[in-house]
Structure formats: C-alpha cells, structure tokens
Tab-separated table of N, CA and C in Angstrom:
chain	number	residue	atom	x	y	z
A	1103	UNK	N	117.938	51.483	146.920
A	1103	UNK	CA	117.116	50.741	145.882
A	1103	UNK	C	116.859	49.459	146.517
A	1104	UNK	N	115.650	48.699	146.518
A	1104	UNK	CA	115.706	47.394	146.626
A	1104	UNK	C	116.466	46.279	145.429
A	1105	UNK	N	117.291	45.248	145.935
A	1105	UNK	CA	118.002	44.592	144.996
A	1105	UNK	C	117.154	44.038	143.566
A	1106	UNK	N	116.092	43.424	143.861
A	1106	UNK	CA	115.291	43.201	142.588
A	1106	UNK	C	114.829	43.975	141.846
A	1107	UNK	N	114.533	45.168	142.331
A	1107	UNK	CA	114.161	46.259	141.498
A	1107	UNK	C	115.178	46.625	140.577
A	1108	UNK	N	116.429	46.769	141.336
A	1108	UNK	CA	117.685	47.364	140.542
A	1108	UNK	C	118.271	46.048	139.540
A	1109	UNK	N	117.904	45.152	139.871
A	1109	UNK	CA	118.599	43.854	139.037
A	1109	UNK	C	117.521	44.148	137.731
A	1110	UNK	N	115.991	44.336	137.789
A	1110	UNK	CA	115.075	44.518	137.010
A	1110	UNK	C	115.371	45.753	135.798
A	1111	UNK	N	115.699	46.680	136.463
A	1111	UNK	CA	116.154	47.824	135.637
A	1111	UNK	C	117.663	47.539	134.842
A	1112	UNK	N	118.364	46.899	135.582
A	1112	UNK	CA	119.875	46.483	134.649
A	1112	UNK	C	119.429	45.531	133.748
A	1113	UNK	N	118.667	44.463	133.786
A	1113	UNK	CA	118.320	43.820	132.947
A	1113	UNK	C	117.292	44.577	131.878
A	1114	UNK	N	116.677	45.281	131.955
A	1114	UNK	CA	115.830	46.044	130.990
A	1114	UNK	C	116.857	46.896	130.158
A	1115	UNK	N	117.796	47.368	130.950
A	1115	UNK	CA	118.577	48.566	130.161
A	1115	UNK	C	119.527	47.577	129.196
A	1116	UNK	N	120.292	46.398	129.752
A	1116	UNK	CA	120.879	45.679	128.916
A	1116	UNK	C	120.165	45.100	127.677
A	1117	UNK	N	118.884	44.716	127.904
A	1117	UNK	CA	118.054	44.400	127.007
A	1117	UNK	C	117.785	45.264	125.589
A	1118	UNK	N	117.366	46.393	126.241
A	1118	UNK	CA	117.229	47.640	125.261
A	1118	UNK	C	118.395	47.971	124.400
A	1119	UNK	N	119.640	48.004	125.005
A	1119	UNK	CA	120.833	48.304	124.380
A	1119	UNK	C	121.076	47.069	123.571
A	1120	UNK	N	120.958	45.851	124.039
A	1120	UNK	CA	121.106	44.675	123.001
A	1120	UNK	C	120.193	44.500	121.805
A	1121	UNK	N	118.792	44.921	122.032
A	1121	UNK	CA	117.854	45.198	120.853
A	1121	UNK	C	118.313	46.182	119.851
A	1122	UNK	N	118.755	46.905	120.332
A	1122	UNK	CA	119.194	48.465	119.587
A	1122	UNK	C	120.519	48.003	118.884
A	1123	UNK	N	121.553	47.369	119.340
A	1123	UNK	CA	122.397	46.641	118.612
A	1123	UNK	C	122.082	45.698	117.338
A	1124	UNK	N	121.138	44.659	117.567
A	1124	UNK	CA	120.736	43.939	116.691
A	1124	UNK	C	120.196	44.564	115.843
A	1125	UNK	N	119.286	45.523	116.062
A	1125	UNK	CA	118.403	46.236	114.943
A	1125	UNK	C	119.484	46.819	114.079
A	1126	UNK	N	120.312	47.526	114.418
A	1126	UNK	CA	121.402	48.670	113.682
A	1126	UNK	C	122.130	47.321	112.966
A	1127	UNK	N	122.567	46.290	113.446
A	1127	UNK	CA	123.312	45.099	112.455
A	1127	UNK	C	122.338	44.823	111.841
A	1128	UNK	N	121.014	44.284	111.651
A	1128	UNK	CA	119.921	43.604	110.660
A	1128	UNK	C	119.908	44.745	109.748
A	1129	UNK	N	119.790	45.999	109.973
A	1129	UNK	CA	119.535	47.079	109.215
A	1129	UNK	C	120.683	47.395	108.304
A	1130	UNK	N	121.837	47.327	108.537
A	1130	UNK	CA	123.268	47.665	107.753
A	1130	UNK	C	123.358	46.756	106.860
A	1131	UNK	N	123.217	45.161	107.268
A	1131	UNK	CA	123.168	43.820	106.793
A	1131	UNK	C	122.066	43.831	105.515
A	1132	UNK	N	120.875	44.493	105.797
A	1132	UNK	CA	119.925	44.602	104.644
A	1132	UNK	C	120.555	45.298	103.391
A	1133	UNK	N	120.750	46.559	104.105
A	1133	UNK	CA	121.226	47.666	102.958
A	1133	UNK	C	122.504	46.979	102.038
A	1134	UNK	N	123.273	46.208	102.796
A	1134	UNK	CA	124.482	45.796	102.241
A	1134	UNK	C	124.016	44.263	101.372
A	1135	UNK	N	122.962	43.543	101.606
A	1135	UNK	CA	122.681	42.379	100.897
A	1135	UNK	C	121.913	42.725	99.793
A	1136	UNK	N	120.786	43.679	99.870
A	1136	UNK	CA	119.718	43.874	99.126
A	1136	UNK	C	120.019	45.224	98.723
A	1137	UNK	N	120.920	45.683	97.949
A	1137	UNK	CA	121.218	47.690	97.637
A	1137	UNK	C	120.421	47.627	96.595
A	1138	UNK	N	119.967	49.116	96.518
A	1138	UNK	CA	119.695	49.805	95.339
A	1138	UNK	C	120.227	51.418	95.644
A	1139	UNK	N	120.115	52.041	94.326
A	1139	UNK	CA	120.750	53.151	94.389
A	1139	UNK	C	119.931	54.156	93.959
A	1140	UNK	N	119.993	55.250	94.452
A	1140	UNK	CA	118.903	56.494	93.842
A	1140	UNK	C	119.683	57.764	94.314
A	1141	UNK	N	119.054	58.818	93.619
A	1141	UNK	CA	119.466	60.457	94.215
A	1141	UNK	C	119.073	61.073	95.352
A	1142	UNK	N	119.880	61.183	96.422
A	1142	UNK	CA	119.409	61.868	97.277
A	1142	UNK	C	119.487	63.683	97.466
A	1143	UNK	N	118.943	64.424	98.388
A	1143	UNK	CA	119.286	65.804	98.246
A	1143	UNK	C	119.091	66.265	99.849
A	1144	UNK	N	120.011	67.172	99.999
A	1144	UNK	CA	120.545	67.447	101.595
A	1144	UNK	C	119.450	68.487	101.686
A	1145	UNK	N	118.967	68.243	102.808
A	1145	UNK	CA	117.617	69.433	103.236
A	1145	UNK	C	117.901	69.947	104.195
A	1146	UNK	N	118.865	70.013	105.291
A	1146	UNK	CA	118.937	70.652	106.270
A	1146	UNK	C	120.170	70.293	106.954
A	1147	UNK	N	121.020	71.192	107.774
A	1147	UNK	CA	122.284	70.665	108.691
A	1147	UNK	C	121.254	70.565	110.012
A	1148	UNK	N	121.628	69.937	110.946
A	1148	UNK	CA	121.486	69.523	112.389
A	1148	UNK	C	122.604	69.535	113.415
A	1149	UNK	N	122.372	70.096	114.433
A	1149	UNK	CA	123.423	69.989	115.574
A	1149	UNK	C	123.154	68.860	116.478
A	1150	UNK	N	123.783	67.591	116.282
A	1150	UNK	CA	123.865	66.490	117.140
A	1150	UNK	C	124.086	66.678	118.593
A	1151	UNK	N	124.157	65.494	119.230
A	1151	UNK	CA	124.693	65.437	120.562
A	1151	UNK	C	125.999	65.449	120.665
A	1152	UNK	N	126.590	66.319	121.598
A	1152	UNK	CA	127.918	66.593	121.608
A	1152	UNK	C	128.365	67.693	120.933
A	1153	UNK	N	127.500	68.390	120.238
A	1153	UNK	CA	127.719	69.437	119.432
A	1153	UNK	C	128.423	69.074	118.038
A	1154	UNK	N	128.160	67.914	117.437
A	1154	UNK	CA	128.858	67.408	116.181
A	1154	UNK	C	127.355	67.495	115.302
A	1155	UNK	N	127.650	68.143	113.811
A	1155	UNK	CA	126.969	68.393	113.147
A	1155	UNK	C	126.437	67.012	111.952
A	1156	UNK	N	125.422	67.037	111.694
A	1156	UNK	CA	124.970	65.911	110.576
A	1156	UNK	C	123.876	66.674	109.513
A	1157	UNK	N	123.412	65.865	108.941
A	1157	UNK	CA	122.704	66.181	107.716
A	1157	UNK	C	121.296	65.725	107.547
A	1158	UNK	N	120.206	65.979	106.949
A	1158	UNK	CA	118.762	65.570	106.738
A	1158	UNK	C	118.918	65.560	105.513
A	1159	UNK	N	118.314	64.166	104.602
A	1159	UNK	CA	118.202	64.173	103.380
A	1159	UNK	C	117.008	63.673	102.800
A	1160	UNK	N	116.443	63.850	101.798
A	1160	UNK	CA	115.580	62.996	101.252
A	1160	UNK	C	115.629	62.278	100.005
A	1161	UNK	N	115.134	61.414	99.591
A	1161	UNK	CA	115.144	60.472	98.502
A	1161	UNK	C	113.837	59.956	98.058
A	1162	UNK	N	113.384	59.436	96.722
A	1162	UNK	CA	112.692	59.150	96.289
A	1162	UNK	C	112.542	57.626	95.623
A	1163	UNK	N	111.828	56.885	96.222
A	1163	UNK	CA	111.885	55.148	95.470
A	1163	UNK	C	110.344	55.055	95.326
A	1164	UNK	N	110.054	54.615	94.271
A	1164	UNK	CA	108.661	54.213	93.381
A	1164	UNK	C	107.740	55.593	93.949
A	1165	UNK	N	108.031	56.549	93.598
A	1165	UNK	CA	107.046	57.528	94.117
A	1165	UNK	C	106.830	57.660	95.494
A	1166	UNK	N	107.521	57.224	96.145
A	1166	UNK	CA	107.520	57.988	97.633
A	1166	UNK	C	108.840	58.758	97.934
A	1167	UNK	N	108.378	59.445	98.857
A	1167	UNK	CA	109.388	60.143	99.504
A	1167	UNK	C	110.130	59.669	100.973
A	1168	UNK	N	111.259	59.579	100.839
A	1168	UNK	CA	111.719	59.052	102.060
A	1168	UNK	C	112.543	59.707	102.800
A	1169	UNK	N	112.681	60.335	104.271
A	1169	UNK	CA	113.752	61.212	105.018
A	1169	UNK	C	114.636	60.453	105.745
A	1170	UNK	N	115.628	60.892	105.513
A	1170	UNK	CA	116.705	60.261	107.053
A	1170	UNK	C	117.654	61.425	107.036
A	1171	UNK	N	118.852	60.912	108.145
A	1171	UNK	CA	119.734	61.795	108.421
A	1171	UNK	C	120.950	60.607	108.622
A	1172	UNK	N	122.156	61.901	108.763
A	1172	UNK	CA	123.185	61.166	108.973
A	1172	UNK	C	124.235	61.976	109.491
A	1173	UNK	N	124.979	61.483	110.476
A	1173	UNK	CA	126.098	62.202	110.915
A	1173	UNK	C	127.177	62.780	110.099
A	1174	UNK	N	127.802	63.482	110.708
A	1174	UNK	CA	128.823	63.935	109.717
A	1174	UNK	C	130.144	64.366	110.225
A	1175	UNK	N	130.343	63.947	111.911
A	1175	UNK	CA	131.343	63.689	112.780
A	1175	UNK	C	132.425	65.118	112.382
A	1176	UNK	N	131.633	66.224	112.598
A	1176	UNK	CA	132.599	67.537	112.353
A	1176	UNK	C	131.801	68.649	113.430
A	1177	UNK	N	132.794	69.255	114.215
A	1177	UNK	CA	132.171	70.438	114.997
A	1177	UNK	C	132.163	71.673	114.106
A	1178	UNK	N	132.482	71.680	113.068
A	1178	UNK	CA	132.571	72.865	112.112
A	1178	UNK	C	131.138	72.917	111.205
A	1179	UNK	N	130.229	73.917	111.152
A	1179	UNK	CA	129.188	73.923	110.538
A	1179	UNK	C	129.623	74.065	109.090
A	1180	UNK	N	130.471	74.646	108.716
A	1180	UNK	CA	131.017	75.288	107.338
A	1180	UNK	C	131.355	73.794	106.802
A	1181	UNK	N	131.743	72.468	107.544
A	1181	UNK	CA	132.345	71.652	106.372
A	1181	UNK	C	130.950	70.869	106.517
A	1182	UNK	N	129.859	70.982	106.631
A	1182	UNK	CA	128.469	70.338	106.414
A	1182	UNK	C	128.479	70.651	105.092
A	1183	UNK	N	127.896	69.728	104.178
A	1183	UNK	CA	127.617	69.688	102.671
A	1183	UNK	C	126.204	70.995	102.691
A	1184	UNK	N	126.109	71.812	101.835
A	1184	UNK	CA	125.042	72.697	101.614
A	1184	UNK	C	123.766	72.237	101.203
A	1185	UNK	N	122.903	72.698	101.941
A	1185	UNK	CA	121.508	72.216	101.395
A	1185	UNK	C	121.207	72.414	99.949
A	1186	UNK	N	120.624	71.265	99.525
A	1186	UNK	CA	120.403	71.128	97.895
A	1186	UNK	C	121.681	70.529	97.068
A	1187	UNK	N	122.473	70.013	97.916
A	1187	UNK	CA	123.486	69.350	97.331
A	1187	UNK	C	122.922	67.522	97.234
A	1188	UNK	N	123.437	67.280	95.847
A	1188	UNK	CA	122.680	65.930	95.626
A	1188	UNK	C	123.907	64.819	95.526
A	1189	UNK	N	123.507	63.674	96.466
A	1189	UNK	CA	124.318	62.626	96.498
A	1189	UNK	C	123.906	61.071	95.886
A	1190	UNK	N	124.685	60.080	95.741
A	1190	UNK	CA	124.316	58.891	95.751
A	1190	UNK	C	123.808	58.139	97.009
A	1191	UNK	N	122.131	57.716	96.854
A	1191	UNK	CA	121.909	57.129	98.196
A	1191	UNK	C	121.680	55.545	97.847
A	1192	UNK	N	122.234	54.653	98.915
A	1192	UNK	CA	122.086	53.164	98.998
A	1192	UNK	C	121.216	53.191	99.991
A	1193	UNK	N	120.271	52.284	99.294
A	1193	UNK	CA	119.130	51.723	100.196
A	1193	UNK	C	118.818	50.398	100.423
A	1194	UNK	N	118.162	49.845	101.254
A	1194	UNK	CA	117.731	48.389	100.794
A	1194	UNK	C	116.495	48.251	99.933
A	1195	UNK	N	116.639	47.168	99.179
A	1195	UNK	CA	115.559	47.397	98.164
A	1195	UNK	C	114.480	46.508	98.915
A	1196	UNK	N	114.378	45.960	99.865
A	1196	UNK	CA	113.285	45.351	100.814
A	1196	UNK	C	112.864	46.141	101.576
A	1197	UNK	N	113.531	47.393	102.184
A	1197	UNK	CA	112.874	48.085	103.285
A	1197	UNK	C	113.418	49.356	102.740
A	1198	UNK	N	113.073	50.303	101.539
A	1198	UNK	CA	113.524	51.704	101.244
A	1198	UNK	C	113.915	52.419	102.222
A	1199	UNK	N	113.280	52.475	103.301
A	1199	UNK	CA	113.491	53.762	104.561
A	1199	UNK	C	114.928	53.292	104.986
A	1200	UNK	N	115.599	52.267	105.164
A	1200	UNK	CA	116.998	52.146	105.517
A	1200	UNK	C	117.949	52.697	104.363
A	1201	UNK	N	118.645	53.575	104.499
A	1201	UNK	CA	119.660	54.057	103.514
A	1201	UNK	C	120.868	54.736	104.387
A	1202	UNK	N	121.823	54.908	103.255
A	1202	UNK	CA	122.880	55.701	103.613
A	1202	UNK	C	123.335	56.410	102.372
A	1203	UNK	N	123.739	57.773	102.808
A	1203	UNK	CA	124.112	58.773	102.032
A	1203	UNK	C	125.394	58.556	101.813
A	1204	UNK	N	126.243	58.596	100.290
A	1204	UNK	CA	127.521	58.535	100.172
A	1204	UNK	C	128.276	59.611	99.531
A	1205	UNK	N	128.652	60.782	100.651
A	1205	UNK	CA	129.387	62.046	100.137
A	1205	UNK	C	130.395	61.985	99.212
A	1206	UNK	N	130.752	60.932	99.061
A	1206	UNK	CA	132.135	60.869	98.078
A	1206	UNK	C	131.472	60.720	96.778
A	1207	UNK	N	130.259	60.609	96.418
A	1207	UNK	CA	129.629	60.272	95.530
A	1207	UNK	C	128.740	61.512	95.216
A	1208	UNK	N	128.735	62.797	94.450
A	1208	UNK	CA	128.120	63.751	94.351
A	1208	UNK	C	127.575	63.356	92.884
A	1209	UNK	N	126.296	63.677	92.647
A	1209	UNK	CA	125.334	63.867	91.655
A	1209	UNK	C	125.515	65.044	90.784
A	1210	UNK	N	126.162	65.253	89.841
A	1210	UNK	CA	126.364	66.634	88.889
A	1210	UNK	C	125.152	67.253	89.187
A	1211	UNK	N	125.082	68.700	88.784
A	1211	UNK	CA	124.047	69.598	88.542
A	1211	UNK	C	123.650	69.075	86.784
A	1212	UNK	N	124.230	68.680	86.067
A	1212	UNK	CA	124.163	68.526	84.552
A	1212	UNK	C	123.028	67.418	84.460
A	1213	UNK	N	123.029	66.525	85.431
A	1213	UNK	CA	121.790	65.499	85.359
A	1213	UNK	C	120.571	66.227	85.941
A	1214	UNK	N	119.486	66.247	84.996
A	1214	UNK	CA	118.262	66.896	85.183
A	1214	UNK	C	117.604	66.558	86.754
A	1215	UNK	N	116.645	67.325	86.910
A	1215	UNK	CA	116.273	66.950	88.358
A	1215	UNK	C	115.352	65.168	88.116
A	1216	UNK	N	115.844	64.736	89.193
A	1216	UNK	CA	115.588	63.297	89.054
A	1216	UNK	C	114.030	63.323	89.387
A	1217	UNK	N	113.282	63.810	89.657
A	1217	UNK	CA	111.633	63.701	89.795
A	1217	UNK	C	111.103	63.724	88.640
A	1218	UNK	N	111.582	64.298	87.714
A	1218	UNK	CA	111.243	64.235	86.451
A	1218	UNK	C	111.998	63.597	85.292
A	1219	UNK	N	112.911	63.338	85.812
A	1219	UNK	CA	113.837	62.663	84.686
A	1219	UNK	C	113.031	61.194	84.254
A	1220	UNK	N	112.998	61.195	82.965
A	1220	UNK	CA	112.323	60.169	82.781
A	1220	UNK	C	113.109	58.710	82.291
A	1221	UNK	N	114.262	58.826	82.398
A	1221	UNK	CA	115.108	57.722	82.357
A	1221	UNK	C	115.509	57.173	84.012
A	1222	UNK	N	115.103	57.881	84.798
A	1222	UNK	CA	115.547	57.650	86.084
A	1222	UNK	C	114.415	56.442	86.584
A	1223	UNK	N	115.348	55.277	87.052
A	1223	UNK	CA	114.204	54.099	87.096
A	1223	UNK	C	113.422	54.334	88.678
A	1224	UNK	N	112.312	54.079	88.565
A	1224	UNK	CA	111.355	54.527	90.051
A	1224	UNK	C	111.758	53.687	91.195
A	1225	UNK	N	112.443	52.575	90.859
A	1225	UNK	CA	113.175	51.680	92.076
A	1225	UNK	C	114.387	51.894	92.538
A	1226	UNK	N	114.856	52.728	91.539
A	1226	UNK	CA	116.368	52.867	91.601
A	1226	UNK	C	117.242	51.979	90.801
A	1227	UNK	N	118.624	52.003	91.030
A	1227	UNK	CA	119.301	51.120	90.311
A	1227	UNK	C	119.927	50.056	91.193
A	1228	UNK	N	120.167	48.765	90.274
A	1228	UNK	CA	120.600	47.603	90.990
A	1228	UNK	C	121.835	47.826	91.596
A	1229	UNK	N	122.840	48.271	90.711
A	1229	UNK	CA	124.053	48.539	90.858
A	1229	UNK	C	124.506	49.799	90.224
A	1230	UNK	N	125.959	50.537	90.526
A	1230	UNK	CA	126.397	51.778	89.986
A	1230	UNK	C	127.025	51.317	89.037
A	1231	UNK	N	127.288	51.701	87.696
A	1231	UNK	CA	128.051	51.445	86.684
A	1231	UNK	C	129.531	52.352	87.138
A	1232	UNK	N	130.696	51.763	86.244
A	1232	UNK	CA	131.592	52.810	86.813
A	1232	UNK	C	132.089	53.396	84.993
A	1233	UNK	N	132.898	54.103	85.466
A	1233	UNK	CA	133.065	54.922	84.149
A	1233	UNK	C	133.841	53.958	82.922
A	1234	UNK	N	134.549	52.861	83.267
A	1234	UNK	CA	134.730	51.770	82.458
A	1234	UNK	C	133.762	51.068	81.503
A	1235	UNK	N	132.850	50.732	82.257
A	1235	UNK	CA	131.517	50.269	81.737
A	1235	UNK	C	130.747	51.066	80.865
A	1236	UNK	N	131.058	52.407	80.995
A	1236	UNK	CA	130.168	53.021	80.193
A	1236	UNK	C	130.879	53.459	78.639
A	1237	UNK	N	131.953	53.421	78.920
A	1237	UNK	CA	132.525	53.850	77.461
A	1237	UNK	C	132.971	52.492	76.646
A	1238	UNK	N	132.819	51.327	77.486
A	1238	UNK	CA	132.893	50.121	76.315
A	1238	UNK	C	131.450	49.914	75.734
C-alpha cells in the first residue's frame, strides 16, 4: 500500500476513534450535569460482543418513548435482569435519549404502572429523594 494512502487511513481511523471518545464524554457529562430521573422497563436481553450479555430497556419522557441498551458484563444469561423488571433511569434533561439505567435501584411493583400514574411527572424528577427526606 502506498505510504500516502496508509497515512490517510491511519488519520481517518484515529479521527474516528477520537470523535467517538469525545461524543461519549459529552454524553456522560450531560447526563451528570442535567440529570432527571424516570422509570425504565427491561424489554429484552441481548448477547453482545465477545459473548457478554446486556439488556435493552424503554422509558418515557414527556409522552415519548425512548429505547436504549446497557451492558451487564456477564457471560451468564441467568444473571441478566428479567424482562419486565423496572429500575430507575437517569437521563439528560436536555437530550432525553441519553440515559443510564441503575440496576441497584429497582422500582417496586407496588408503584402503579408509570404510564397511567397521575402523580408521575411527564418530564421525570429533578432529583431522587431518599428515605430520610420522606419521613421528615
């Protein structure tokens, strides 16, 4: 391969990787700086690269449905959350399609279906309250 072509390919590859890393950094910074919270539902497990499993989930913001996925870093399908499980989703209030599901914060079944729950804010919560704030 001629040297100028190889140099062009290396530059394009490096630029693509750099662009991807900047995009991911901006995405996570926006979720951190402009957080809102809602409830997400696991819709399906998937088997990703190198045999690791992940989940696909949906959540609702301002009467729109958003779908996303998240790796679970396990090779065992039995360790993946079952379909229909509900968890807290943190998303960027400026760009709602950027989100992260928190598996450590399940939403109990005693809370009614969030699509028809009248007290559920259409644009999510600005922050999560903790148990201490609820009792005071």
